[in-house]
Amino acid sequence: MIASYKDYRTYYIQDLRMTGILHRSRLLYLKDRRFRFYKSLRFTEYIINCHPGYGGILKQLVLLRHTRLCNKYMWTIPPNTFGKGLSIVHTGTIVVSPHAHIGENCRIHVDVNIGNAVTHGLSGAPTLGDNVYIGPGVKIFGPIEIGDNTAIGANAVVNKTFSDGNCTIAGIPATVISYNTSEIYIGKG
């Protein structure tokens, strides 16, 4: 979680690095919509976490700007849900619950839904570890846990816990299909 201006810069630069934006020419870097979105997301988190006394106009303005960008790009990504190293691959629908917790270096594709649900009488949102790859069309819901270094295949429906991590899961409902980790999908940044 961002707790200082230095953290804000670290999170923002790591997001750009994991997406591959830093390796482009300056013009392409500035035209990329993810550049603006990451900056908005991380600055909003910085204001909310580090300046709670700014309850007035500044906080409302940064939240309004972030919401506007979310609506424009069809990404519902609330502040303080992703660790550093967020990598959004394409523009398209992404919905994340404000109660979800996603670790560092998450690579996420289009048509993904990470949401609240009532499962086995328990209500809550998912918790994902570090270095998780989420393929296109994945639905993750309920009070479940996904371990570190997990790759989730396209169109998987994940409604149970895979806390051990270090595997690839896919299918409806999701099951472990191999013990290959997410490293080949995420890269080193």
CSV table of C-alpha atoms in Angstrom, one decimal:
chain,number,residue,atom,x,y,z
A,1,MET,CA,0.0,0.0,0.0
A,2,ILE,CA,1.2,3.5,-0.8
A,3,ALA,CA,2.3,5.2,2.4
A,4,SER,CA,4.6,8.0,1.0
A,5,TYR,CA,5.4,10.0,-2.1
A,6,LYS,CA,8.4,7.7,-2.6
A,7,ASP,CA,6.0,4.7,-2.6
A,8,TYR,CA,3.8,6.5,-5.1
A,9,ARG,CA,6.7,6.9,-7.5
A,10,THR,CA,7.9,3.3,-7.0
A,11,TYR,CA,4.4,1.8,-7.6
A,12,TYR,CA,3.9,4.0,-10.7
A,13,ILE,CA,7.3,3.2,-12.2
A,14,GLN,CA,6.9,-0.6,-11.5
A,15,ASP,CA,3.4,-0.5,-13.2
A,16,LEU,CA,5.0,1.1,-16.3
A,17,ARG,CA,7.9,-1.3,-16.3
A,18,MET,CA,5.7,-4.4,-16.0
A,19,THR,CA,3.5,-3.2,-18.8
A,20,GLY,CA,6.6,-2.5,-21.0
A,21,ILE,CA,5.7,1.2,-21.5
A,22,LEU,CA,9.1,2.4,-20.2
A,23,HIS,CA,10.9,0.8,-23.2
A,24,ARG,CA,9.1,2.8,-25.8
A,25,SER,CA,9.9,6.1,-27.4
A,26,ARG,CA,8.8,9.2,-25.5
A,27,LEU,CA,5.9,10.0,-27.9
A,28,LEU,CA,4.4,6.5,-27.7
A,29,TYR,CA,4.9,6.5,-24.0
A,30,LEU,CA,2.8,9.6,-23.6
A,31,LYS,CA,0.1,8.5,-26.0
A,32,ASP,CA,-0.5,5.1,-24.2
A,33,ARG,CA,-3.7,5.2,-22.3
A,34,ARG,CA,-2.3,3.0,-19.5
A,35,PHE,CA,0.3,5.7,-18.8
A,36,ARG,CA,-2.6,8.1,-17.8
A,37,PHE,CA,-4.5,5.4,-16.0
A,38,TYR,CA,-1.6,4.2,-13.8
A,39,LYS,CA,-0.7,7.7,-12.9
A,40,SER,CA,-4.3,8.5,-11.9
A,41,LEU,CA,-4.7,5.2,-9.9
A,42,ARG,CA,-1.5,5.6,-8.0
A,43,PHE,CA,-2.0,9.3,-7.3
A,44,THR,CA,-5.5,8.7,-6.1
A,45,GLU,CA,-4.1,6.0,-3.7
A,46,TYR,CA,-1.4,8.5,-2.6
A,47,ILE,CA,-3.9,11.2,-1.7
A,48,ILE,CA,-6.3,8.8,0.0
A,49,ASN,CA,-3.6,7.0,2.1
A,50,CYS,CA,-1.1,9.8,2.8
A,51,HIS,CA,-3.3,12.9,3.1
A,52,PRO,CA,-6.5,11.8,4.8
A,53,GLY,CA,-7.0,15.4,6.1
A,54,TYR,CA,-7.6,16.4,2.4
A,55,GLY,CA,-11.2,15.3,2.8
A,56,GLY,CA,-12.4,18.2,0.8
A,57,ILE,CA,-12.0,19.3,-2.8
A,58,LEU,CA,-8.6,17.7,-3.7
A,59,LYS,CA,-9.7,14.2,-2.7
A,60,GLN,CA,-13.0,14.6,-4.5
A,61,LEU,CA,-11.2,15.9,-7.7
A,62,VAL,CA,-8.7,13.0,-7.8
A,63,LEU,CA,-11.5,10.5,-7.2
A,64,LEU,CA,-13.6,12.1,-9.9
A,65,ARG,CA,-10.6,12.0,-12.4
A,66,HIS,CA,-10.0,8.4,-11.6
A,67,THR,CA,-13.6,7.5,-12.0
A,68,ARG,CA,-13.8,9.3,-15.3
A,69,LEU,CA,-10.8,7.4,-16.7
A,70,CYS,CA,-12.3,4.1,-15.4
A,71,ASN,CA,-15.5,4.8,-17.3
A,72,LYS,CA,-13.6,5.9,-20.4
A,73,TYR,CA,-11.5,2.7,-20.6
A,74,MET,CA,-14.2,0.4,-19.2
A,75,TRP,CA,-12.0,-0.6,-16.2
A,76,THR,CA,-13.6,-0.6,-12.8
A,77,ILE,CA,-10.4,-0.7,-10.7
A,78,PRO,CA,-10.8,1.0,-7.3
A,79,PRO,CA,-7.9,2.4,-5.4
A,80,ASN,CA,-5.9,0.2,-3.0
A,81,THR,CA,-6.7,-3.1,-4.6
A,82,PHE,CA,-3.6,-3.9,-6.6
A,83,GLY,CA,0.0,-4.1,-5.4
A,84,LYS,CA,2.8,-2.5,-7.4
A,85,GLY,CA,3.5,-3.9,-10.9
A,86,LEU,CA,-0.1,-3.9,-12.3
A,87,SER,CA,0.0,-4.7,-16.0
A,88,ILE,CA,-3.2,-4.2,-18.0
A,89,VAL,CA,-2.7,-5.7,-21.4
A,90,HIS,CA,-5.6,-4.4,-23.5
A,91,THR,CA,-8.5,-2.0,-23.3
A,92,GLY,CA,-11.7,-3.8,-22.5
A,93,THR,CA,-14.0,-4.6,-19.6
A,94,ILE,CA,-12.2,-5.2,-16.3
A,95,VAL,CA,-14.3,-5.2,-13.1
A,96,VAL,CA,-12.6,-5.5,-9.7
A,97,SER,CA,-14.3,-5.4,-6.3
A,98,PRO,CA,-13.2,-2.7,-3.9
A,99,HIS,CA,-12.8,-5.5,-1.3
A,100,ALA,CA,-10.4,-7.6,-3.4
A,101,HIS,CA,-6.7,-7.7,-2.6
A,102,ILE,CA,-4.3,-8.5,-5.4
A,103,GLY,CA,-0.5,-8.8,-4.8
A,104,GLU,CA,2.4,-7.4,-6.8
A,105,ASN,CA,3.1,-8.0,-10.5
A,106,CYS,CA,-0.4,-9.0,-11.6
A,107,ARG,CA,-0.9,-9.2,-15.4
A,108,ILE,CA,-4.6,-8.9,-16.3
A,109,HIS,CA,-6.4,-9.2,-19.6
A,110,VAL,CA,-9.8,-8.1,-20.9
A,111,ASP,CA,-13.3,-9.3,-19.7
A,112,VAL,CA,-12.0,-10.2,-16.3
A,113,ASN,CA,-14.3,-10.0,-13.2
A,114,ILE,CA,-12.9,-10.2,-9.7
A,115,GLY,CA,-15.9,-9.9,-7.4
A,116,ASN,CA,-17.7,-10.5,-4.2
A,117,ALA,CA,-20.0,-13.5,-3.8
A,118,VAL,CA,-21.6,-15.7,-1.1
A,119,THR,CA,-19.9,-19.1,-1.3
A,120,HIS,CA,-20.8,-21.8,1.2
A,121,GLY,CA,-22.5,-19.3,3.4
A,122,LEU,CA,-19.4,-17.0,3.5
A,123,SER,CA,-19.4,-13.6,1.9
A,124,GLY,CA,-16.3,-11.8,0.6
A,125,ALA,CA,-13.9,-11.0,-2.2
A,126,PRO,CA,-10.9,-12.9,-3.5
A,127,THR,CA,-7.3,-12.4,-2.3
A,128,LEU,CA,-4.6,-13.0,-5.0
A,129,GLY,CA,-0.9,-13.5,-4.3
A,130,ASP,CA,2.1,-12.0,-6.1
A,131,ASN,CA,2.9,-12.7,-9.7
A,132,VAL,CA,-0.5,-13.8,-10.8
A,133,TYR,CA,-1.4,-14.0,-14.5
A,134,ILE,CA,-5.1,-13.6,-15.3
A,135,GLY,CA,-6.1,-14.6,-18.8
A,136,PRO,CA,-8.9,-13.1,-20.9
A,137,GLY,CA,-12.5,-13.8,-19.7
A,138,VAL,CA,-11.6,-15.0,-16.2
A,139,LYS,CA,-14.2,-14.8,-13.5
A,140,ILE,CA,-12.9,-15.0,-9.9
A,141,PHE,CA,-15.5,-14.6,-7.1
A,142,GLY,CA,-16.1,-15.4,-3.5
A,143,PRO,CA,-14.0,-15.3,-0.3
A,144,ILE,CA,-11.2,-17.4,-1.9
A,145,GLU,CA,-7.4,-17.3,-2.0
A,146,ILE,CA,-5.1,-17.7,-5.0
A,147,GLY,CA,-1.5,-18.3,-4.2
A,148,ASP,CA,1.7,-16.8,-5.6
A,149,ASN,CA,3.0,-17.5,-9.1
A,150,THR,CA,-0.4,-18.8,-10.4
A,151,ALA,CA,-1.5,-18.6,-14.0
A,152,ILE,CA,-5.2,-18.6,-14.6
A,153,GLY,CA,-6.2,-19.7,-18.1
A,154,ALA,CA,-8.7,-18.0,-20.4
A,155,ASN,CA,-12.4,-18.1,-19.5
A,156,ALA,CA,-11.8,-19.9,-16.3
A,157,VAL,CA,-14.3,-19.6,-13.5
A,158,VAL,CA,-12.5,-19.7,-10.1
A,159,ASN,CA,-14.8,-20.2,-7.1
A,160,LYS,CA,-12.5,-22.2,-4.8
A,161,THR,CA,-9.2,-21.6,-3.1
A,162,PHE,CA,-5.9,-22.5,-4.7
A,163,SER,CA,-3.7,-21.2,-1.9
A,164,ASP,CA,-0.6,-23.3,-2.7
A,165,GLY,CA,0.1,-21.4,-5.9
A,166,ASN,CA,2.9,-22.3,-8.3
A,167,CYS,CA,0.5,-23.8,-10.8
A,168,THR,CA,-1.7,-23.2,-13.8
A,169,ILE,CA,-5.5,-23.4,-13.3
A,170,ALA,CA,-8.2,-23.4,-16.0
A,171,GLY,CA,-11.7,-24.7,-16.7
A,172,ILE,CA,-15.2,-24.3,-15.5
A,173,PRO,CA,-15.0,-24.7,-12.5
A,174,ALA,CA,-11.2,-24.1,-12.4
A,175,THR,CA,-8.9,-27.0,-11.6
A,176,VAL,CA,-5.1,-27.4,-11.6
A,177,ILE,CA,-4.1,-28.4,-15.1
A,178,SER,CA,-0.3,-28.2,-14.7
A,179,TYR,CA,2.4,-27.1,-12.3
A,180,ASN,CA,3.9,-24.5,-14.6
A,181,THR,CA,4.1,-21.1,-12.9
A,182,SER,CA,3.1,-17.7,-14.2
A,183,GLU,CA,6.7,-16.7,-14.9
A,184,ILE,CA,6.5,-17.3,-18.7
A,185,TYR,CA,3.4,-15.1,-19.0
A,186,ILE,CA,4.5,-12.2,-16.7
A,187,GLY,CA,8.2,-11.9,-17.4
A,188,LYS,CA,10.7,-10.0,-15.4
A,189,GLY,CA,9.6,-6.5,-16.1
